Tab-separated table of C-alpha atoms in Angstrom:
chain	number	residue	atom	x	y	z
A	26	MET	CA	89.817	64.314	31.803
A	27	ILE	CA	90.200	66.703	34.749
A	28	LYS	CA	86.793	67.355	36.332
A	29	THR	CA	85.671	70.170	38.628
A	30	ASP	CA	84.224	69.291	42.033
A	31	LYS	CA	81.029	71.306	41.585
A	32	ILE	CA	79.879	71.083	45.209
A	33	ILE	CA	83.102	72.558	46.610
A	34	PHE	CA	83.416	75.049	43.739
A	35	TYR	CA	79.949	76.538	44.076
A	36	ALA	CA	79.769	76.308	47.898
A	37	SER	CA	82.993	78.293	48.177
A	38	LEU	CA	81.760	80.856	45.692
A	39	VAL	CA	78.475	81.301	47.593
A	40	ALA	CA	80.374	81.703	50.875
A	41	LEU	CA	82.614	84.385	49.338
A	42	VAL	CA	79.663	86.354	47.939
A	43	SER	CA	77.854	86.064	51.297
A	44	CYS	CA	80.825	87.678	53.038
A	45	ILE	CA	81.427	90.432	50.511
A	46	ALA	CA	77.861	91.562	49.771
A	47	PRO	CA	77.110	92.966	53.276
A	48	ILE	CA	80.480	94.757	53.355
A	49	ILE	CA	79.711	96.564	50.095
A	50	ILE	CA	75.996	97.223	50.750
A	51	TRP	CA	76.387	98.420	54.352
A	52	SER	CA	79.914	99.831	54.126
A	53	GLN	CA	79.274	102.587	56.694
A	54	ASP	CA	78.254	100.183	59.456
A	55	SER	CA	80.503	97.269	58.464
A	56	TYR	CA	83.715	98.615	59.977
A	57	GLN	CA	82.297	99.126	63.494
A	58	ILE	CA	80.581	95.733	63.442
A	59	LEU	CA	83.777	94.038	62.305
A	60	LEU	CA	85.793	95.842	64.989
A	61	SER	CA	83.446	94.696	67.780
A	62	LEU	CA	83.486	91.142	66.461
A	63	LYS	CA	87.294	91.164	66.300
A	64	VAL	CA	87.610	92.105	69.989
A	65	TYR	CA	85.116	89.389	70.973
A	66	ILE	CA	86.952	86.641	69.078
A	67	GLU	CA	90.318	87.749	70.469
A	68	ASN	CA	89.043	87.682	74.058
A	69	VAL	CA	87.245	84.339	73.788
A	70	PHE	CA	89.464	82.313	71.453
A	71	GLY	CA	92.838	84.099	71.613
A	72	SER	CA	94.571	81.589	73.875
A	73	THR	CA	93.367	78.749	71.639
A	74	TYR	CA	95.568	80.058	68.824
A	75	GLN	CA	98.546	80.343	71.182
A	76	ILE	CA	98.185	76.790	72.489
A	77	LEU	CA	97.784	75.442	68.949
A	78	THR	CA	100.964	77.269	67.879
A	79	ILE	CA	103.009	75.596	70.621
A	80	VAL	CA	101.549	72.142	69.953
A	81	VAL	CA	102.040	72.304	66.169
A	82	LEU	CA	105.661	73.498	66.487
A	83	LEU	CA	106.598	70.740	68.947
A	84	PHE	CA	104.774	68.127	66.868
A	85	VAL	CA	106.516	68.895	63.557
A	86	LEU	CA	109.942	69.091	65.248
A	87	TRP	CA	109.331	65.693	66.840
A	88	LEU	CA	108.186	64.353	63.480
A	89	ALA	CA	111.303	65.598	61.691
A	90	PHE	CA	113.718	63.964	64.128
A	91	SER	CA	111.731	60.784	64.725
A	92	LYS	CA	112.069	57.547	62.760
A	93	TYR	CA	109.260	58.764	60.507
A	94	GLY	CA	111.449	61.590	59.239
A	95	LYS	CA	113.143	59.148	56.839
A	96	ILE	CA	109.940	58.341	54.955
A	97	GLN	CA	110.244	59.422	51.321
A	98	LEU	CA	107.274	61.284	49.885
A	99	GLY	CA	107.067	59.848	46.395
A	100	GLU	CA	109.525	57.880	44.302
A	101	GLY	CA	112.185	59.171	41.948
A	102	GLN	CA	114.224	62.350	41.719
A	103	TYR	CA	113.207	65.760	43.019
A	104	GLN	CA	110.770	67.549	40.732
A	105	PHE	CA	112.544	70.866	41.434
A	106	ASP	CA	116.092	71.706	42.490
A	107	THR	CA	116.561	73.018	46.031
A	108	PHE	CA	116.873	76.685	45.011
A	109	SER	CA	113.643	76.629	42.985
A	110	TRP	CA	111.867	74.596	45.675
A	111	ALA	CA	112.912	77.012	48.432
A	112	SER	CA	112.058	80.031	46.246
A	113	MET	CA	108.555	78.787	45.488
A	114	LEU	CA	107.673	77.842	49.069
A	115	PHE	CA	109.080	81.153	50.366
A	116	CYS	CA	107.349	83.407	47.809
A	117	ALA	CA	104.036	81.584	48.223
A	118	GLY	CA	104.404	81.649	52.003
A	119	VAL	CA	105.152	85.332	52.613
A	120	ALA	CA	103.332	87.222	49.843
A	121	THR	CA	103.702	91.016	49.887
A	122	GLY	CA	103.276	90.932	53.670
A	123	ILE	CA	107.015	90.511	54.184
A	124	LEU	CA	107.701	93.768	52.293
A	125	TYR	CA	104.969	95.629	54.149
A	126	TRP	CA	105.530	94.434	57.708
A	127	GLY	CA	109.267	93.870	57.291
A	128	THR	CA	109.711	97.597	56.708
A	129	ILE	CA	107.416	99.159	59.328
A	130	GLU	CA	106.250	96.584	61.891
A	131	TRP	CA	108.941	97.677	64.345
A	132	ALA	CA	107.258	101.108	64.555
A	133	TYR	CA	104.126	99.676	66.176
A	134	TYR	CA	106.213	97.823	68.788
A	135	TYR	CA	108.380	100.878	69.392
A	136	GLU	CA	105.286	102.923	70.266
A	137	SER	CA	103.427	100.123	72.116
A	138	PRO	CA	106.015	97.554	73.276
A	139	PRO	CA	105.295	94.213	74.987
A	140	PHE	CA	105.846	93.184	78.636
A	141	GLY	CA	104.897	96.611	80.009
A	142	ILE	CA	108.100	98.165	78.659
A	143	GLU	CA	108.204	101.964	78.501
A	144	PRO	CA	107.361	103.167	74.961
A	145	ARG	CA	110.234	104.570	72.878
A	146	SER	CA	112.787	103.438	75.461
A	147	THR	CA	116.062	101.662	74.683
A	148	LEU	CA	114.530	98.316	75.637
A	149	ALA	CA	111.496	99.080	73.456
A	150	ILE	CA	113.863	99.572	70.508
A	151	GLU	CA	115.461	96.171	71.114
A	152	TYR	CA	112.139	94.341	71.235
A	153	ALA	CA	110.805	96.363	68.287
A	154	ALA	CA	113.659	94.974	66.200
A	155	THR	CA	113.030	91.437	67.479
A	156	TYR	CA	109.297	90.726	67.695
A	157	GLY	CA	108.599	90.810	63.949
A	158	MET	CA	111.286	88.198	63.351
A	159	PHE	CA	109.644	86.055	66.058
A	160	HIS	CA	106.167	86.309	64.495
A	161	TRP	CA	107.574	85.319	61.082
A	162	GLY	CA	109.855	82.608	62.479
A	163	ILE	CA	109.692	78.856	62.953
A	164	ALA	CA	106.502	78.965	65.043
A	165	GLY	CA	104.629	80.384	62.077
A	166	TRP	CA	106.249	78.237	59.393
A	167	ALA	CA	105.397	75.113	61.414
A	168	PHE	CA	101.767	75.726	60.390
A	169	TYR	CA	102.814	75.018	56.795
A	170	CYS	CA	104.640	71.815	57.691
A	171	LEU	CA	101.772	69.878	59.286
A	172	PRO	CA	99.328	70.055	56.340
A	173	ALA	CA	102.221	69.573	53.892
A	174	ILE	CA	103.258	66.288	55.505
A	175	ALA	CA	99.690	65.083	56.145
A	176	LEU	CA	98.755	65.701	52.498
A	177	SER	CA	102.033	64.460	51.010
A	178	TYR	CA	101.794	61.170	52.889
A	179	MET	CA	98.321	60.439	51.527
A	180	TYR	CA	99.138	61.705	48.027
A	181	TYR	CA	102.561	60.180	47.429
A	182	VAL	CA	102.830	57.265	49.877
A	183	LYS	CA	99.210	56.041	49.980
A	184	HIS	CA	98.658	57.076	46.327
A	185	VAL	CA	95.239	58.634	46.974
A	186	PRO	CA	94.785	60.937	43.924
A	187	PHE	CA	92.909	63.721	45.712
A	188	LEU	CA	94.932	66.793	46.616
A	189	LYS	CA	92.390	68.206	49.052
A	190	ILE	CA	92.637	69.156	52.716
A	191	SER	CA	89.946	66.585	53.551
A	192	ASN	CA	92.332	63.933	52.260
A	193	SER	CA	94.821	64.861	55.003
A	194	CYS	CA	92.161	63.836	57.563
A	195	ARG	CA	91.405	60.474	55.909
A	196	GLY	CA	93.338	58.490	58.522
A	197	LEU	CA	90.883	59.751	61.166
A	198	ILE	CA	87.555	60.036	59.336
A	199	GLY	CA	88.104	57.264	56.759
A	200	HIS	CA	85.673	57.125	53.836
A	201	HIS	CA	83.829	60.165	55.248
A	202	ALA	CA	86.610	62.237	53.641
A	203	ASP	CA	84.768	61.572	50.360
A	204	GLY	CA	81.377	62.563	51.807
A	205	LEU	CA	79.771	65.558	53.502
A	206	PRO	CA	82.364	65.886	56.355
A	207	GLY	CA	85.163	66.030	53.784
A	208	GLN	CA	83.307	68.593	51.694
A	209	ILE	CA	82.770	70.786	54.770
A	210	ILE	CA	86.504	70.634	55.553
A	211	ASP	CA	87.399	71.606	51.967
A	212	VAL	CA	84.946	74.507	51.879
A	213	LEU	CA	86.294	75.785	55.216
A	214	PHE	CA	89.774	75.642	53.701
A	215	MET	CA	88.668	77.543	50.598
A	216	VAL	CA	86.941	80.262	52.655
A	217	GLY	CA	89.940	80.525	55.021
A	218	LEU	CA	92.307	80.884	52.088
A	219	LEU	CA	90.183	83.508	50.369
A	220	GLY	CA	89.980	85.488	53.634
A	221	SER	CA	93.664	85.321	54.544
A	222	THR	CA	94.843	86.045	51.009
A	223	GLY	CA	92.418	88.953	50.853
A	224	THR	CA	94.117	90.365	53.938
A	225	SER	CA	97.624	89.978	52.489
A	226	MET	CA	96.561	91.664	49.276
A	227	GLY	CA	94.670	94.312	51.221
A	228	LEU	CA	98.020	95.346	52.702
A	229	GLY	CA	100.056	94.945	49.527
A	230	ILE	CA	97.812	96.908	47.156
A	231	PRO	CA	98.059	100.265	49.034
A	232	MET	CA	101.830	99.779	49.308
A	233	ILE	CA	102.167	99.302	45.547
A	234	ALA	CA	99.771	102.190	44.867
A	235	ALA	CA	101.850	104.463	47.128
A	236	GLY	CA	104.945	103.498	45.144
A	237	VAL	CA	103.205	104.295	41.855
A	238	GLU	CA	102.093	107.631	43.324
A	239	SER	CA	105.661	108.513	44.382
A	240	VAL	CA	107.239	107.589	41.043
A	241	PHE	CA	104.644	108.727	38.494
A	242	GLY	CA	102.744	111.352	40.473
A	243	PHE	CA	99.352	109.705	40.098
A	244	THR	CA	96.801	110.520	42.779
A	245	ASP	CA	96.459	107.649	45.241
A	246	SER	CA	92.813	106.686	44.950
A	247	PHE	CA	90.568	103.635	45.064
A	248	PHE	CA	90.605	103.599	41.248
A	249	LEU	CA	94.435	103.375	41.253
A	250	LYS	CA	94.246	100.407	43.628
A	251	VAL	CA	91.809	98.683	41.254
A	252	ILE	CA	94.242	99.205	38.356
A	253	VAL	CA	97.133	97.813	40.440
A	254	ILE	CA	95.341	94.608	41.403
A	255	LEU	CA	94.017	94.025	37.875
A	256	PHE	CA	97.547	94.460	36.526
A	257	CYS	CA	98.774	91.789	38.964
A	258	ALA	CA	95.929	89.495	37.912
A	259	THR	CA	96.956	89.954	34.269
A	260	ILE	CA	100.506	88.819	35.057
A	261	VAL	CA	98.993	85.767	36.716
A	262	SER	CA	97.021	84.918	33.573
A	263	ILE	CA	100.317	84.665	31.676
A	264	SER	CA	101.814	82.460	34.397
A	265	VAL	CA	98.709	80.243	34.355
A	266	TYR	CA	99.176	79.704	30.644
A	267	LEU	CA	102.812	78.685	31.180
A	268	GLY	CA	101.988	76.194	33.978
A	269	LEU	CA	103.674	75.263	37.291
A	270	ALA	CA	107.214	74.539	36.080
A	271	ARG	CA	107.485	77.492	33.692
A	272	GLY	CA	105.094	79.918	35.399
A	273	ILE	CA	105.247	79.918	39.207
A	274	LYS	CA	108.783	78.543	39.188
A	275	ARG	CA	110.124	81.354	36.989
A	276	LEU	CA	108.231	84.056	38.875
A	277	SER	CA	109.511	82.724	42.215
A	278	ASN	CA	113.121	82.377	41.044
A	279	PHE	CA	113.068	85.911	39.645
A	280	ASN	CA	111.548	87.279	42.828
A	281	THR	CA	114.025	85.538	45.117
A	282	ILE	CA	117.019	86.819	43.149
A	283	ALA	CA	115.567	90.346	42.862
A	284	ALA	CA	114.716	90.443	46.579
A	285	PHE	CA	118.194	89.477	47.724
A	286	ILE	CA	119.854	91.883	45.289
A	287	PHE	CA	117.669	94.631	46.739
A	288	LEU	CA	118.423	93.597	50.334
A	289	THR	CA	122.150	93.527	49.581
A	290	PHE	CA	121.847	97.045	48.186
A	291	VAL	CA	120.039	98.258	51.343
A	292	PHE	CA	122.611	96.537	53.549
A	293	ILE	CA	125.556	98.178	51.753
A	294	ALA	CA	123.973	101.598	51.154
A	295	GLY	CA	122.509	101.813	54.662
A	296	PRO	CA	124.231	101.871	58.059
A	297	THR	CA	125.890	98.460	57.608
A	298	VAL	CA	127.517	98.214	61.044
A	299	TYR	CA	124.294	99.280	62.800
A	300	ILE	CA	122.251	96.710	60.856
A	301	LEU	CA	124.751	93.962	61.732
A	302	LYS	CA	124.776	94.855	65.425
A	303	MET	CA	120.985	95.125	65.712
A	304	SER	CA	120.504	91.885	63.790
A	305	LEU	CA	122.846	89.930	66.043
A	306	ASN	CA	121.275	91.503	69.119
A	307	SER	CA	117.782	90.610	67.891
A	308	PHE	CA	118.707	86.982	67.241
A	309	GLY	CA	120.153	86.689	70.738
A	310	LEU	CA	117.144	88.351	72.361
A	311	MET	CA	114.703	86.125	70.460
A	312	ILE	CA	116.552	82.938	71.418
A	313	GLN	CA	116.799	84.080	75.045
A	314	ASP	CA	113.097	85.018	75.323
A	315	PHE	CA	111.534	82.593	72.828
A	316	VAL	CA	109.623	80.558	75.425
A	317	ARG	CA	108.345	83.708	77.127
A	318	MET	CA	107.275	85.265	73.836
A	319	ILE	CA	105.367	82.221	72.624
A	320	THR	CA	103.594	81.653	75.958
A	321	TRP	CA	102.969	85.282	77.049
A	322	THR	CA	99.233	85.950	77.409
A	323	ASP	CA	99.414	89.356	79.135
A	324	PRO	CA	96.990	88.233	81.903
A	325	LEU	CA	97.495	91.181	84.292
A	326	THR	CA	97.193	94.217	82.034
A	327	ASP	CA	95.011	95.306	79.145
A	328	SER	CA	97.727	96.384	76.710
A	329	ARG	CA	96.167	94.190	73.976
A	330	PHE	CA	99.627	93.625	72.498
A	331	VAL	CA	99.086	89.857	72.405
A	332	GLU	CA	95.623	90.203	70.853
A	333	ASN	CA	96.640	92.808	68.276
A	334	TRP	CA	99.812	91.086	67.164
A	335	SER	CA	100.629	87.545	68.299
A	336	ILE	CA	97.068	86.205	68.031
A	337	PHE	CA	96.577	88.014	64.721
A	338	TYR	CA	99.721	86.402	63.330
A	339	TRP	CA	98.972	82.914	64.634
A	340	SER	CA	95.465	83.095	63.154
A	341	TRP	CA	96.931	84.269	59.837
A	342	TRP	CA	99.368	81.341	59.748
A	343	VAL	CA	96.489	78.958	60.580
A	344	ALA	CA	94.373	80.370	57.746
A	345	VAL	CA	97.091	80.212	55.061
A	346	GLY	CA	98.752	77.043	56.403
A	347	PRO	CA	96.615	74.462	54.557
A	348	PHE	CA	97.047	76.357	51.281
A	349	ASN	CA	100.818	76.443	51.579
A	350	GLY	CA	100.814	72.858	52.780
A	351	MET	CA	98.955	71.891	49.618
A	352	PHE	CA	101.342	73.916	47.457
A	353	ILE	CA	104.422	72.474	49.205
A	354	THR	CA	102.984	68.992	48.644
A	355	LYS	CA	102.746	69.604	44.909
A	356	ILE	CA	106.400	70.724	44.628
A	357	SER	CA	107.994	68.271	47.105
A	358	LYS	CA	107.793	64.919	45.346
A	359	GLY	CA	110.825	62.752	46.148
A	360	ARG	CA	111.824	64.529	49.375
A	361	THR	CA	111.672	62.963	52.839
A	362	ILE	CA	109.457	64.137	55.689
A	363	ARG	CA	112.570	65.441	57.465
A	364	GLN	CA	113.719	67.397	54.409
A	365	VAL	CA	110.327	69.012	53.891
A	366	ILE	CA	109.943	70.065	57.546
A	367	LEU	CA	113.478	71.286	58.176
A	368	GLY	CA	113.711	72.899	54.736
A	369	THR	CA	110.448	74.784	55.218
A	370	LEU	CA	111.369	75.924	58.732
A	371	PHE	CA	114.894	76.965	57.750
A	372	PHE	CA	114.375	78.630	54.360
A	373	GLY	CA	111.115	80.241	55.453
A	374	SER	CA	112.186	81.677	58.803
A	375	MET	CA	115.688	82.667	57.695
A	376	GLY	CA	114.348	84.409	54.609
A	377	CYS	CA	111.934	86.400	56.756
A	378	ALA	CA	114.643	87.180	59.310
A	379	ILE	CA	116.863	88.645	56.585
A	380	PHE	CA	114.039	90.915	55.399
A	381	TYR	CA	113.210	92.082	58.921
A	382	ASN	CA	116.799	92.619	59.973
A	383	ILE	CA	117.881	94.565	56.902
A	384	LEU	CA	114.752	96.485	55.856
A	385	GLY	CA	113.371	96.928	59.363
A	386	ASN	CA	116.615	97.979	60.997
A	387	TYR	CA	117.355	100.377	58.142
A	388	ALA	CA	113.971	102.059	58.687
A	389	LEU	CA	114.551	102.050	62.450
A	390	SER	CA	117.918	103.765	62.001
A	391	LEU	CA	116.220	106.535	59.993
A	392	GLU	CA	113.695	107.026	62.816
A	393	LEU	CA	116.333	107.202	65.549
A	394	SER	CA	118.547	109.590	63.559
A	395	GLY	CA	115.591	111.814	62.657
A	396	GLU	CA	116.178	111.440	58.883
A	397	PHE	CA	112.738	109.939	58.284
A	398	ILE	CA	110.035	109.594	60.967
A	399	THR	CA	108.000	106.497	60.143
A	400	THR	CA	105.921	106.625	63.326
A	401	GLN	CA	104.559	110.053	62.425
A	402	LEU	CA	103.091	108.829	59.133
A	403	ILE	CA	101.648	105.735	60.818
A	404	HIS	CA	99.853	108.002	63.315
A	405	LEU	CA	98.319	109.769	60.310
A	406	GLY	CA	97.148	106.437	58.851
A	407	LYS	CA	99.673	106.557	56.005
A	408	ALA	CA	101.616	103.345	56.604
A	409	ALA	CA	101.948	102.615	52.857
A	410	SER	CA	103.394	106.075	52.255
A	411	ALA	CA	105.838	105.491	55.116
A	412	ILE	CA	107.196	102.442	53.275
A	413	SER	CA	107.708	104.486	50.098
A	414	GLY	CA	109.427	107.156	52.179
A	415	VAL	CA	111.836	104.650	53.720
A	416	VAL	CA	112.705	103.132	50.333
A	417	GLY	CA	112.932	106.576	48.733
A	418	SER	CA	115.594	107.634	51.248
A	419	LEU	CA	118.000	105.125	49.685
A	420	PRO	CA	120.405	106.192	46.910
A	421	GLY	CA	118.579	106.328	43.595
A	422	GLY	CA	115.433	107.927	44.987
A	423	HIS	CA	112.536	107.388	42.589
A	424	LEU	CA	114.381	104.660	40.662
A	425	THR	CA	114.808	102.671	43.864
A	426	ILE	CA	111.101	103.123	44.697
A	427	PHE	CA	110.213	101.972	41.170
A	428	LEU	CA	112.306	98.795	41.480
A	429	PHE	CA	110.879	98.106	44.955
A	430	THR	CA	107.337	98.588	43.605
A	431	LEU	CA	108.071	96.268	40.680
A	432	MET	CA	109.336	93.632	43.103
A	433	SER	CA	106.164	94.079	45.169
A	434	VAL	CA	104.039	93.536	42.059
A	435	VAL	CA	105.836	90.280	41.283
A	436	PHE	CA	105.475	89.155	44.913
A	437	MET	CA	101.735	89.799	44.702
A	438	ALA	CA	101.487	88.075	41.326
A	439	THR	CA	103.256	85.027	42.772
A	440	THR	CA	100.739	84.984	45.614
A	441	PHE	CA	97.855	85.304	43.163
A	442	ASP	CA	99.259	82.462	41.096
A	443	SER	CA	100.002	79.989	43.891
A	444	THR	CA	96.716	80.782	45.686
A	445	SER	CA	94.599	80.325	42.577
A	446	TYR	CA	96.546	77.099	41.934
A	447	ALA	CA	95.688	75.779	45.413
A	448	LEU	CA	92.022	76.795	45.108
A	449	ALA	CA	91.801	75.047	41.752
A	450	LEU	CA	93.473	71.948	43.213
A	451	CYS	CA	90.893	71.716	45.989
A	452	ALA	CA	87.981	72.273	43.607
A	453	THR	CA	89.150	69.457	41.302
A	454	GLU	CA	87.719	65.953	41.718
A	455	LYS	CA	90.799	63.856	40.951
A	456	LEU	CA	94.383	64.785	40.140
A	457	GLU	CA	97.383	62.545	39.533
A	458	PRO	CA	100.879	63.713	40.630
A	459	ASP	CA	101.845	64.565	37.037
A	460	GLN	CA	98.642	66.539	36.343
A	461	GLU	CA	97.741	70.177	36.966
A	462	PRO	CA	94.301	71.727	37.601
A	463	ALA	CA	92.402	73.185	34.645
A	464	ARG	CA	93.698	76.542	33.424
A	465	TRP	CA	90.226	78.085	33.337
A	466	GLN	CA	89.801	77.297	37.048
A	467	ARG	CA	93.089	78.908	37.982
A	468	LEU	CA	92.189	81.983	35.932
A	469	PHE	CA	88.731	82.111	37.482
A	470	TRP	CA	90.066	82.011	41.054
A	471	ALA	CA	92.847	84.480	40.230
A	472	PHE	CA	90.324	87.117	39.183
A	473	THR	CA	87.877	86.145	41.946
A	474	LEU	CA	90.645	86.873	44.479
A	475	VAL	CA	90.489	90.518	43.389
A	476	ILE	CA	87.078	91.085	45.000
A	477	LEU	CA	87.673	90.622	48.750
A	478	PRO	CA	90.799	92.800	49.192
A	479	LEU	CA	89.166	95.622	47.236
A	480	SER	CA	86.069	95.334	49.462
A	481	LEU	CA	88.200	95.550	52.609
A	482	ILE	CA	90.147	98.525	51.248
A	483	TYR	CA	86.829	100.164	50.374
A	484	ILE	CA	85.577	100.140	53.977
A	485	GLY	CA	89.103	100.938	55.233
A	486	GLY	CA	91.022	100.087	58.389
A	487	LEU	CA	93.730	97.628	59.377
A	488	GLU	CA	91.417	96.159	62.016
A	489	SER	CA	88.919	94.956	59.410
A	490	LEU	CA	91.743	93.118	57.622
A	491	LYS	CA	92.790	91.462	60.877
A	492	LEU	CA	89.230	90.407	61.662
A	493	VAL	CA	88.769	88.580	58.357
A	494	VAL	CA	91.808	86.470	59.261
A	495	LEU	CA	90.512	85.727	62.782
A	496	ILE	CA	87.110	84.600	61.509
A	497	SER	CA	88.373	82.544	58.563
A	498	ALA	CA	91.006	80.800	60.712
A	499	LEU	CA	88.772	79.778	63.621
A	500	PRO	CA	87.153	76.658	62.065
A	501	LEU	CA	90.547	75.560	60.744
A	502	VAL	CA	91.820	75.141	64.327
A	503	PHE	CA	89.750	71.960	64.500
A	504	VAL	CA	90.949	70.885	61.055
A	505	TYR	CA	94.561	71.152	62.261
A	506	ILE	CA	93.776	68.899	65.223
A	507	MET	CA	92.161	66.373	62.864
A	508	MET	CA	95.154	66.517	60.504
A	509	GLY	CA	97.600	65.847	63.344
A	510	VAL	CA	95.639	62.884	64.722
A	511	SER	CA	95.090	61.487	61.225
A	512	LEU	CA	98.790	61.720	60.388
A	513	LEU	CA	99.738	59.932	63.606
A	514	ILE	CA	97.317	57.109	62.810
A	515	ASN	CA	98.741	56.742	59.300
A	516	LEU	CA	102.355	56.807	60.450
A	517	ARG	CA	101.804	54.204	63.165
A	518	ASN	CA	100.399	51.881	60.498
A	519	HIS	CA	103.196	52.678	58.044
A	520	LYS	CA	105.009	49.661	56.599
């Protein structure tokens, strides 16, 4: 019988309520307090995230090409074919964020570029088309690889039937993984996941609501956003009933196919030659400046580009990394360490690059030609409406917006599903490789996930969303260090 780990379950629930209650009760003051706290964390701990990003990327690349890369994670054939495996890890890993930022992130860099570049200049355009692809590239996806390998080794090779983040630290802390230290690690993971997923959904919900407003004429309101997120949660309940193989797998496969059909349509209907040229230019610029971009701390000016973007992204990857590592573990039985690392880095970063290069460069072309001015709407605080405007400029008008909104809903539902699955995994006492967490738990966490993003939307502001990620990710920096050391200890003793 599958049993719930009551300590982790209730401790995580208490932590979530403790975070949300003040936001709702003191909504007027919450935003300013959160903003001040965000700046403090960025100034004090910002470089910590940057150093961790470099270390984790180098570590997983070394691991993939070392002798340990040949270690098979579990016996037998693959549980899922490569297309389904790549689809699930990609959809779980990017959420609706790839649709949101992939369309408009360039606009922020165009107006406030890095390296002291003149805003709205030719060079600013080049970096605007490049920096998003860098933030969603291999440096970010490496944060999924470390927990995936650390967990998979314990779960499939050592046959320890606990799919919890504390189990990935067992090589370092030993039997304490089953005691209070392990429980603290698991609760930190649960809180970090709830916070980071809340941020992703906090961006995705307004985007979907703006699409519904454009197509059906409904007034964009807080009530509409509540309806949108409850609709997504309802889709998840159906997927939960179907299970991992029939639920998440089918949602992910559908989403991957739909996304690439849509991107092909944008590529053909848009300025194809321009998109090709900008994409190739962006790849070259990123490869040329990769070391500078990943190590740039902006020590001589106060542009806050690094704090507002790079540190935000690295903290987001840190916060969602253990969750995706856990999910990748569950779908990667039979693959080698090398296959998991290189597959995650390749499929993840290339998928994101395609989104950024096609959607982003299409939107950028509209800005430069004057057909649709994205930056103007962003200045007015209407980023979600800007996305609908970009999509609506494509042939098909409202039909295209409807299909894009539908795809966004499925992306969010996939995120709901995989996140609730990971939360239920961690709050389960013991789970064999062929077992799944209880359905009621997955349903419970799916609907619990609704609360935080709605709270953040209620108080408003992109900065409050970014802060939740910074706070929830900070304790997990130490967990990553423990995971890396633990994995090294286990691999050196591998027979």
